[in-house]
Every structure is written in C-alpha cells, then in structure tokens.
Amino acid sequence: MAPTATVHMAVTEVDGRPAQLVWDTPPDLDPPVPRRVAAALGLRPHRELLQLRRSLPIPADQPARARAPHLQLRRFDPDRDAQAWVSANNAAFATHPSQGDQTLETLAATLAEPWVDLDGFLVLDDPDHPGELVGSCWTRVHEPTGADPELGEIFVIGVHPRHHGHGTGAALVLAGLDHLAAQGVATGMLWVEADNAAALRLYDRLGFEPERRRRIHA
C-alpha cells in the first residue's frame, strides 16, 4: 500500500469568490485531489515552494564555513537602514512574485509584528556606497505548533545583485543560523521557490533537506 500523509488545504476568497488555493504536502507527494479542486474553482498554478530544514548548531568544520567570507555584520537600525534595506531587498528580489515590491510602509508594518527581534535582523554595509547595504539576513523564531518543533526561520535573505558571486549569500545564511542556534533553537528552516536552482544548490551545501512542499493556485 502506498504511504499516506496529511494534506493541508486552504482557500482564500475575494468578494465571495475563490481567489487562491494553497496546499501543503510532504515534499515528494503530489496528490491529485487538490489539483482537481483548483481546476473546479477555475484556479491555475501560481507558485510552488519548498520548506527546507536542518539541525542546529552548524558544526564548526562544516565545509561551507571554510568557503564563506568573513562578514562584519551589525544589527538593523530602523531609523538608519529602512530605505537602504528596501532598496537592496527590491534589487535582490526584482523578479520575485511577492518579495520584490517592499516599501517603507510594508517594512514598518512587518517591524511592528510581535515576533520581531531586531537582534536577529543582520545587515551588511556596502563599503563602496555609503548609506547602502550589500545584503541582509532577517531571522524569526516560531513557537512549537502541532507536530512542528520550535523553528528558527531565515525569514528574508537577500544580496544586492552587484555583490553576487562572492559567497556573501552563504555567509549571511550561516550568520543567521548561528544567531538562531545561540538563542537555543535546535532546528533551522526556510522557504524557497521550488524552481530556484541556484538557491537550492546553496541550501543543499549548507545541509538543508526538504521537509514540506507548498503549491499555490490562483
């Protein structure tokens, strides 16, 4: 008998009409029922995400550490860094379906969320462009829920395109995971677009493994 797994589905409505269907499954499961429901609602494939996890802390001899550059990171300062972060983030996610259109207003709204801990929001200054950022790693801690343990999430990780190719992204992820581990979090987690091959290669090198697949029809 084929293995079974729980599938979580949720429908979002706008003006009383279905606008989006989201379902989560184990990473290798693709049940037909949610797709049939989506088709019946007139919804088409929109996004597919993977949730990746790895244990913390990351060992000191993890090979990715040796290749990652040493970064002089600091804590995000809302008064000083807001515009610089929005600009660097939107450049990093210029083609992303949801993260590339941040504004000062959307950033302020997120910063007002009760989970935000600015000690876990790390930024890297651009030495060649004063007042600008090379990139950032913003972390979040999720309390245990259901079958999930406490999770330390890489909430947003981004590097300005002009700084790609130097290992900065890996170093930022490692810094974020090290911060989470220092808080006593034992499991790191992040979401990534399922078709982002470059990011998936990076996270594989860092020891992440697929935990969950999320499909979105809209």
XYZ file of N, CA and C in Angstrom:
654
model
N 0.845 -1.193 0.000
C 0.000 0.000 0.000
C 0.882 1.244 0.000
N 0.515 2.235 -0.801
C 1.293 3.465 -0.879
C 1.188 4.220 0.431
N 2.266 4.927 0.855
C 2.218 5.674 2.100
C 1.222 6.815 1.997
N 0.599 7.134 3.127
C -0.346 8.241 3.160
C 0.231 9.368 3.987
N -0.276 10.558 3.779
C 0.176 11.725 4.528
C -0.949 12.736 4.562
N -0.937 13.557 5.588
C -1.952 14.590 5.711
C -1.673 15.711 4.722
N -2.703 16.153 4.035
C -2.610 17.274 3.107
C -3.430 18.420 3.681
N -2.800 19.573 3.841
C -3.479 20.744 4.393
C -3.841 21.681 3.246
N -5.129 21.996 3.114
C -5.599 22.889 2.063
C -6.296 24.092 2.680
N -6.172 25.243 2.012
C -6.861 26.457 2.458
C -7.253 27.267 1.234
N -8.487 27.767 1.232
C -8.998 28.586 0.132
C -9.163 30.015 0.619
N -8.640 30.957 -0.159
C -8.818 32.379 0.123
C -9.829 32.947 -0.858
N -10.780 33.720 -0.352
C -11.809 34.318 -1.203
C -11.658 35.836 -1.259
N -12.031 36.393 -2.395
C -12.115 37.839 -2.582
C -13.484 38.144 -3.158
N -14.228 39.003 -2.486
C -15.598 39.336 -2.909
C -16.458 38.084 -3.053
N -16.238 37.123 -2.156
C -17.056 35.919 -2.153
C -16.688 34.891 -3.197
N -15.607 35.138 -3.947
C -15.196 34.190 -4.983
C -13.816 33.627 -4.647
N -13.576 32.336 -4.947
C -12.258 31.756 -4.681
C -11.169 32.504 -5.441
N -10.129 32.926 -4.715
C -9.033 33.653 -5.344
C -7.723 32.880 -5.282
N -7.593 31.992 -4.317
C -6.333 31.273 -4.151
C -6.560 29.986 -3.373
N -5.910 28.922 -3.818
C -5.925 27.644 -3.108
C -4.484 27.278 -2.785
N -4.224 27.013 -1.512
C -2.886 26.654 -1.050
C -2.957 25.286 -0.390
N -2.024 24.405 -0.735
C -1.969 23.130 -0.026
C -0.523 22.708 0.228
N -0.331 22.143 1.420
C 0.977 21.666 1.854
C 0.984 20.145 1.898
N 2.080 19.563 1.446
C 2.257 18.115 1.466
C 3.703 17.800 1.837
N 3.997 16.536 2.159
C 5.400 16.130 2.203
C 6.050 16.445 0.853
N 7.364 16.643 0.815
C 7.996 17.162 -0.402
C 7.838 16.302 -1.640
N 7.695 14.986 -1.481
C 7.627 14.092 -2.640
C 6.212 13.641 -2.976
N 5.214 14.236 -2.331
C 3.828 13.825 -2.552
C 3.108 14.858 -3.419
N 2.385 14.382 -4.432
C 1.608 15.268 -5.308
C 0.220 14.667 -5.491
N -0.651 14.803 -4.496
C -1.976 14.183 -4.576
C -2.840 14.861 -5.632
N -3.688 14.106 -6.328
C -4.491 14.687 -7.408
C -5.673 15.513 -6.923
N -6.198 15.233 -5.732
C -7.433 15.903 -5.305
C -7.290 17.420 -5.249
N -6.233 17.996 -4.627
C -6.146 19.458 -4.608
C -6.108 20.078 -6.000
N -5.442 19.413 -6.941
C -5.406 19.951 -8.301
C -6.804 19.932 -8.927
N -7.554 18.887 -8.646
C -8.924 18.831 -9.171
C -9.777 19.930 -8.552
N -9.597 20.152 -7.251
C -10.340 21.229 -6.588
C -9.970 22.573 -7.206
N -8.674 22.800 -7.416
C -8.232 24.061 -8.013
C -8.833 24.255 -9.398
N -8.811 23.192 -10.199
C -9.381 23.290 -11.544
C -10.871 23.582 -11.488
N -11.578 22.939 -10.552
C -13.019 23.169 -10.427
C -13.326 24.603 -10.010
N -12.399 25.223 -9.288
C -12.577 26.613 -8.856
C -12.086 27.611 -9.895
N -11.542 27.097 -10.997
C -11.036 27.982 -12.040
C -9.689 28.591 -11.720
N -8.903 27.930 -10.870
C -7.604 28.448 -10.454
C -6.482 27.707 -11.175
N -5.396 28.429 -11.453
C -4.270 27.859 -12.183
C -3.004 27.896 -11.326
N -2.001 27.061 -11.668
C -0.750 27.071 -10.904
C -0.126 28.462 -10.862
N 0.281 28.867 -9.674
C 0.854 30.201 -9.481
C 2.270 30.125 -8.910
N 2.442 29.403 -7.801
C 3.761 29.272 -7.183
C 3.895 27.888 -6.558
N 5.147 27.460 -6.439
C 5.445 26.221 -5.723
C 6.677 26.472 -4.855
N 6.531 26.224 -3.562
C 7.592 26.493 -2.600
C 8.024 25.208 -1.908
N 9.265 25.199 -1.461
C 9.773 24.114 -0.628
C 10.167 24.681 0.727
N 9.755 23.985 1.779
C 10.274 24.309 3.104
C 11.445 23.377 3.376
N 12.592 23.964 3.695
C 13.801 23.201 3.991
C 14.147 23.357 5.468
N 14.734 22.314 6.033
C 15.144 22.361 7.435
C 16.520 21.730 7.607
N 17.177 22.102 8.696
C 18.412 21.443 9.109
C 18.578 21.629 10.612
N 19.349 20.720 11.218
C 19.585 20.795 12.651
C 20.583 21.906 12.968
N 20.462 22.448 14.172
C 21.366 23.477 14.669
C 21.959 23.007 15.998
N 23.175 23.460 16.326
C 24.008 24.394 15.565
C 24.729 23.709 14.409
N 25.229 24.522 13.483
C 26.027 24.001 12.381
C 27.453 23.773 12.891
N 28.026 22.598 12.658
C 29.372 22.317 13.171
C 30.411 23.312 12.656
N 31.431 23.529 13.455
C 32.492 24.458 13.073
C 33.241 23.987 11.836
N 33.278 22.666 11.612
C 34.012 22.133 10.464
C 33.114 21.917 9.246
N 31.920 22.478 9.256
C 31.042 22.364 8.084
C 31.766 22.972 6.880
N 31.900 22.235 5.757
C 32.708 22.723 4.634
C 32.313 24.104 4.128
N 31.037 24.438 4.168
C 30.607 25.737 3.659
C 31.208 26.882 4.460
N 31.533 26.649 5.717
C 32.129 27.716 6.528
C 33.486 28.138 5.977
N 34.273 27.172 5.534
C 35.616 27.473 5.050
C 35.581 28.318 3.787
N 34.531 28.147 2.987
C 34.435 28.886 1.726
C 33.762 30.244 1.886
N 33.028 30.446 2.965
C 32.265 31.686 3.135
C 33.174 32.807 3.625
N 33.029 34.006 3.071
C 33.839 35.134 3.542
C 33.435 35.559 4.949
N 34.372 36.180 5.653
C 34.064 36.724 6.978
C 33.395 38.082 6.798
N 32.253 38.269 7.417
C 31.477 39.495 7.242
C 31.404 40.281 8.545
N 31.476 41.597 8.425
C 31.285 42.488 9.570
C 29.814 42.910 9.590
N 28.998 42.082 10.210
C 27.561 42.343 10.245
C 27.203 43.182 11.464
N 26.061 43.829 11.374
C 25.550 44.587 12.508
C 24.032 44.454 12.557
N 23.471 44.921 13.646
C 22.029 44.889 13.873
C 21.345 45.958 13.025
N 20.226 45.588 12.423
C 19.421 46.536 11.653
C 18.955 47.680 12.552
N 19.091 48.911 12.048
C 18.640 50.114 12.753
C 17.483 50.715 11.955
N 16.251 50.654 12.464
C 15.097 51.145 11.693
C 15.233 52.598 11.256
N 15.828 53.436 12.079
C 15.948 54.853 11.738
C 17.002 55.097 10.668
N 18.011 54.280 10.650
C 19.136 54.475 9.733
C 19.017 53.662 8.454
N 18.454 52.462 8.558
C 18.585 51.480 7.482
C 17.329 51.201 6.670
N 16.201 51.788 7.034
C 14.944 51.386 6.397
C 14.995 51.542 4.880
N 15.342 52.733 4.391
C 15.351 52.944 2.942
C 16.423 52.098 2.267
N 17.585 51.983 2.897
C 18.657 51.172 2.314
C 18.234 49.714 2.210
N 17.526 49.222 3.235
C 17.082 47.827 3.181
C 16.051 47.629 2.082
N 15.083 48.527 1.976
C 14.063 48.406 0.932
C 14.723 48.378 -0.444
N 15.683 49.269 -0.674
C 16.339 49.339 -1.983
C 17.120 48.064 -2.285
N 17.910 47.594 -1.313
C 18.701 46.382 -1.538
C 17.806 45.163 -1.689
N 16.772 45.076 -0.864
C 15.843 43.946 -0.942
C 15.148 43.901 -2.294
N 14.644 45.028 -2.757
C 13.910 45.035 -4.021
C 14.821 44.754 -5.205
N 16.083 45.145 -5.110
C 17.033 44.790 -6.165
C 17.311 43.291 -6.144
N 17.457 42.732 -4.952
C 17.741 41.298 -4.829
C 16.579 40.442 -5.305
N 15.344 40.941 -5.114
C 14.149 40.157 -5.438
C 13.356 40.789 -6.587
N 14.064 41.365 -7.544
C 13.398 42.110 -8.617
C 12.397 41.267 -9.391
N 12.636 39.972 -9.517
C 11.726 39.107 -10.282
C 10.886 38.207 -9.384
N 10.931 38.417 -8.085
C 10.196 37.564 -7.153
C 8.729 37.962 -7.120
N 7.813 36.992 -7.040
C 6.385 37.312 -7.119
C 5.822 38.051 -5.914
N 6.522 38.079 -4.780
C 5.939 38.760 -3.619
C 6.921 39.595 -2.819
N 8.215 39.290 -2.888
C 9.172 39.963 -2.008
C 9.801 41.194 -2.642
N 9.658 41.369 -3.949
C 10.385 42.430 -4.632
C 9.697 43.769 -4.692
N 8.582 43.939 -4.000
C 7.865 45.216 -4.053
C 7.694 45.813 -2.658
N 8.707 45.662 -1.825
C 8.646 46.213 -0.476
C 8.708 47.740 -0.506
N 8.079 48.355 0.471
C 8.094 49.811 0.634
C 8.420 50.120 2.089
N 8.635 51.395 2.379
C 8.847 51.781 3.771
C 7.636 51.421 4.617
N 6.458 51.504 4.012
C 5.226 51.201 4.744
C 5.111 49.707 5.045
N 5.405 48.859 4.063
C 5.306 47.416 4.316
C 6.383 46.962 5.297
N 7.569 47.562 5.200
C 8.625 47.232 6.158
C 8.206 47.632 7.568
N 7.651 48.836 7.714
C 7.216 49.297 9.035
C 6.143 48.383 9.608
N 5.240 47.912 8.753
C 4.175 47.022 9.221
C 4.754 45.705 9.728
N 5.743 45.168 9.022
C 6.357 43.920 9.475
C 7.142 44.134 10.763
N 7.864 45.247 10.844
C 8.636 45.527 12.054
C 7.748 45.672 13.282
N 6.487 46.004 13.069
C 5.553 46.161 14.185
C 4.981 44.832 14.669
N 5.271 43.737 13.954
C 4.761 42.430 14.366
C 5.391 42.016 15.704
N 4.633 41.315 16.548
C 5.148 40.977 17.882
C 6.331 40.020 17.883
N 6.535 39.269 16.810
C 7.631 38.305 16.787
C 8.984 38.932 16.483
N 9.002 40.165 16.012
C 10.244 40.765 15.524
C 11.232 40.985 16.670
N 12.458 40.526 16.448
C 13.581 40.747 17.358
C 14.716 41.310 16.512
N 15.007 42.587 16.670
C 15.997 43.225 15.805
C 17.397 42.654 15.991
N 17.650 41.967 17.095
C 18.951 41.310 17.239
C 19.123 40.201 16.202
N 18.026 39.716 15.666
C 18.072 38.688 14.634
C 17.906 39.232 13.228
N 18.039 40.538 13.063
C 17.945 41.191 11.753
C 19.331 41.756 11.466
N 20.119 41.035 10.675
C 21.522 41.348 10.444
C 21.711 41.995 9.082
N 22.515 43.051 9.031
C 22.752 43.750 7.769
C 24.249 43.905 7.541
N 24.599 44.053 6.253
C 25.990 44.218 5.841
C 26.114 45.514 5.052
N 26.922 46.453 5.564
C 27.105 47.736 4.892
C 27.899 47.568 3.605
N 27.623 48.443 2.634
C 28.355 48.476 1.373
C 29.512 49.455 1.525
N 30.759 48.981 1.570
C 31.887 49.891 1.795
C 32.117 50.862 0.652
N 31.644 50.522 -0.536
C 31.859 51.379 -1.699
C 30.713 52.345 -1.957
N 29.615 52.173 -1.256
C 28.444 53.031 -1.434
C 27.881 53.364 -0.051
N 28.422 54.401 0.595
C 27.971 54.758 1.947
C 26.459 54.954 2.013
N 25.874 54.404 3.064
C 24.431 54.505 3.232
C 23.655 53.411 2.543
N 24.344 52.514 1.825
C 23.681 51.408 1.147
C 24.114 50.085 1.781
N 23.356 49.035 1.475
C 23.621 47.719 2.043
C 24.007 46.717 0.958
N 24.946 45.845 1.298
C 25.274 44.713 0.429
C 24.166 43.675 0.496
N 23.675 43.429 1.694
C 22.631 42.425 1.877
C 22.215 42.347 3.327
N 21.362 41.376 3.611
C 20.845 41.225 4.971
C 20.333 39.809 5.176
N 20.214 39.435 6.441
C 19.588 38.177 6.834
C 18.687 38.466 8.023
N 17.398 38.243 7.830
C 16.390 38.536 8.853
C 15.842 37.201 9.341
N 15.942 36.959 10.633
C 15.515 35.681 11.199
C 14.240 35.839 12.017
N 13.592 34.720 12.235
C 12.345 34.688 13.010
C 12.262 33.358 13.752
N 11.759 33.387 14.970
C 11.575 32.164 15.751
C 10.089 31.845 15.840
N 9.736 30.607 15.475
C 8.359 30.121 15.548
C 8.224 29.194 16.752
N 7.223 29.436 17.570
C 6.957 28.559 18.703
C 6.492 27.184 18.198
N 6.677 26.129 18.994
C 6.204 24.796 18.584
C 4.696 24.796 18.340
N 4.280 24.147 17.257
C 2.852 24.020 16.943
C 2.595 22.631 16.386
N 1.593 21.934 16.928
C 1.268 20.615 16.413
C 2.473 19.697 16.447
N 2.790 19.129 15.279
C 3.924 18.210 15.188
C 5.245 18.931 14.971
N 5.199 20.252 14.757
C 6.419 21.003 14.482
C 7.100 21.435 15.774
N 8.429 21.290 15.838
C 9.168 21.799 16.997
C 9.335 23.313 16.875
N 10.000 23.909 17.834
C 10.403 25.304 17.682
C 11.295 25.408 16.448
N 11.019 26.389 15.606
C 11.762 26.548 14.359
C 12.384 27.933 14.291
N 13.635 27.976 13.888
C 14.306 29.241 13.630
C 14.346 29.470 12.132
N 13.605 30.459 11.668
C 13.446 30.678 10.228
C 14.396 31.746 9.700
N 14.981 31.462 8.541
C 15.603 32.514 7.744
C 14.445 33.187 7.017
N 13.943 34.272 7.592
C 12.718 34.911 7.124
C 12.931 35.596 5.775
N 13.982 36.386 5.669
C 14.368 37.004 4.393
C 15.889 37.014 4.324
N 16.426 36.521 3.227
C 17.863 36.581 2.979
C 18.053 37.160 1.587
N 18.816 38.236 1.479
C 18.986 38.859 0.173
C 20.345 39.519 0.039
N 20.895 39.463 -1.178
C 22.160 40.115 -1.513
C 21.933 40.963 -2.756
N 22.382 42.216 -2.713
C 22.236 43.084 -3.883
C 22.935 42.434 -5.082
N 22.320 42.465 -6.269
C 22.896 41.776 -7.434
C 24.329 42.171 -7.759
N 24.723 43.406 -7.465
C 26.093 43.785 -7.814
C 27.136 43.099 -6.928
N 26.674 42.402 -5.888
C 27.591 41.693 -4.999
C 27.440 40.175 -5.106
N 26.757 39.711 -6.135
C 26.621 38.270 -6.325
C 27.966 37.647 -6.710
N 28.104 36.364 -6.412
C 29.272 35.627 -6.864
C 30.460 35.641 -5.925
N 30.283 36.159 -4.707
C 31.402 36.235 -3.763
C 31.170 35.411 -2.499
N 30.118 34.602 -2.484
C 29.836 33.794 -1.305
C 29.126 34.532 -0.195
N 28.672 35.758 -0.481
C 28.037 36.568 0.561
C 26.736 35.946 1.041
N 25.957 35.383 0.112
C 24.686 34.780 0.498
C 24.876 33.650 1.493
N 25.840 32.765 1.223
C 26.104 31.656 2.142
C 26.545 32.170 3.503
N 27.402 33.195 3.507
C 27.883 33.742 4.771
C 26.751 34.374 5.569
N 25.820 35.040 4.890
C 24.680 35.635 5.581
C 23.773 34.564 6.178
N 23.521 33.499 5.417
C 22.690 32.410 5.944
C 23.354 31.784 7.169
N 24.652 31.529 7.084
C 25.365 30.953 8.221
C 25.276 31.860 9.441
N 25.412 33.167 9.227
C 25.327 34.107 10.346
C 23.944 34.071 10.981
N 22.910 34.007 10.140
C 21.553 33.929 10.673
C 21.318 32.652 11.455
N 21.788 31.533 10.924
C 21.620 30.253 11.618
C 22.421 30.215 12.916
N 23.609 30.809 12.898
C 24.404 30.860 14.125
C 23.701 31.700 15.191
N 23.072 32.789 14.767
C 22.311 33.606 15.726
C 21.171 32.792 16.326
N 20.449 32.073 15.488
C 19.333 31.259 15.985
C 19.827 30.182 16.946
N 20.929 29.538 16.592
C 21.474 28.499 17.464
C 21.881 29.078 18.817
N 22.408 30.303 18.805
C 22.808 30.945 20.057
C 21.615 31.238 20.955
N 20.417 31.313 20.360
C 19.195 31.508 21.148
C 18.640 30.186 21.670
N 19.323 29.084 21.352
C 18.880 27.775 21.811
C 17.951 27.060 20.855
N 17.756 27.599 19.650
C 16.889 26.963 18.659
C 17.629 25.780 18.043
N 16.966 24.639 17.946
C 17.628 23.407 17.505
C 17.347 23.036 16.054
N 16.415 23.741 15.400
C 16.077 23.425 14.008
C 15.962 24.709 13.202
N 16.737 24.796 12.127
C 16.649 25.924 11.213
C 15.713 25.603 10.067
N 15.057 26.634 9.543
C 14.049 26.437 8.493
C 14.032 27.638 7.563
N 13.670 27.399 6.314
C 13.431 28.483 5.365
C 12.523 27.987 4.256
N 11.926 28.933 3.543
C 11.123 28.642 2.359
C 11.874 29.145 1.128
N 11.789 28.397 0.039
C 12.450 28.773 -1.199
C 11.566 28.363 -2.369
N 11.600 29.164 -3.434
C 10.869 28.808 -4.648
C 11.407 27.476 -5.173
N 10.518 26.568 -5.522
C 10.923 25.224 -5.925
C 11.727 25.209 -7.220
N 11.630 26.280 -8.026
C 12.374 26.324 -9.285
C 13.633 27.193 -9.196
N 14.011 27.618 -7.994
C 15.209 28.441 -7.818
C 16.410 27.512 -7.637
N 16.957 27.067 -8.764
C 18.012 26.051 -8.727
C 19.253 26.536 -7.987
N 19.634 27.796 -8.188
C 20.843 28.313 -7.540
C 20.690 28.319 -6.024
N 19.539 28.784 -5.540
C 19.308 28.810 -4.096
C 19.259 27.398 -3.528
N 18.639 26.476 -4.249
C 18.552 25.096 -3.770
C 19.936 24.460 -3.667
N 20.816 24.778 -4.612
C 22.191 24.258 -4.532
C 22.900 24.805 -3.294
N 22.711 26.106 -3.040
C 23.322 26.718 -1.862
C 22.831 26.050 -0.586
N 21.524 25.894 -0.468
C 20.976 25.333 0.764
C 21.342 23.858 0.929
N 21.496 23.161 -0.180
C 21.961 21.773 -0.101
C 23.381 21.729 0.461
N 24.241 22.643 0.003
C 25.614 22.696 0.529
C 25.628 23.016 2.019
N 24.619 23.759 2.470
C 24.548 24.136 3.881
C 23.855 23.074 4.732
N 23.481 21.959 4.114
C 22.935 20.840 4.874
C 21.435 20.840 5.061
N 20.717 21.685 4.336
C 19.257 21.692 4.429
C 18.673 20.511 3.661
N 17.521 20.035 4.141
C 16.796 18.961 3.464
C 15.327 19.337 3.338
N 14.659 18.904 2.255
C 13.235 19.240 2.067
C 12.370 18.630 3.166
N 11.443 19.433 3.663
C 10.510 18.986 4.693
C 9.071 19.055 4.216
N 8.762 20.041 3.374
C 7.367 20.281 3.009
C 7.331 20.987 1.653
N 6.284 20.699 0.881
C 6.075 21.376 -0.400
C 4.743 22.119 -0.332
N 4.761 23.367 -0.771
C 3.544 24.185 -0.790
C 3.230 24.588 -2.227
N 2.025 24.244 -2.665
C 1.578 24.610 -4.007
C 0.475 25.654 -3.893
N 0.563 26.658 -4.734
C -0.405 27.760 -4.712
C -1.005 27.900 -6.102
N -2.326 27.785 -6.181
C -3.053 28.047 -7.420
C -3.870 29.315 -7.215
N -3.914 30.151 -8.231
C -4.612 31.437 -8.102
C -5.326 31.780 -9.395
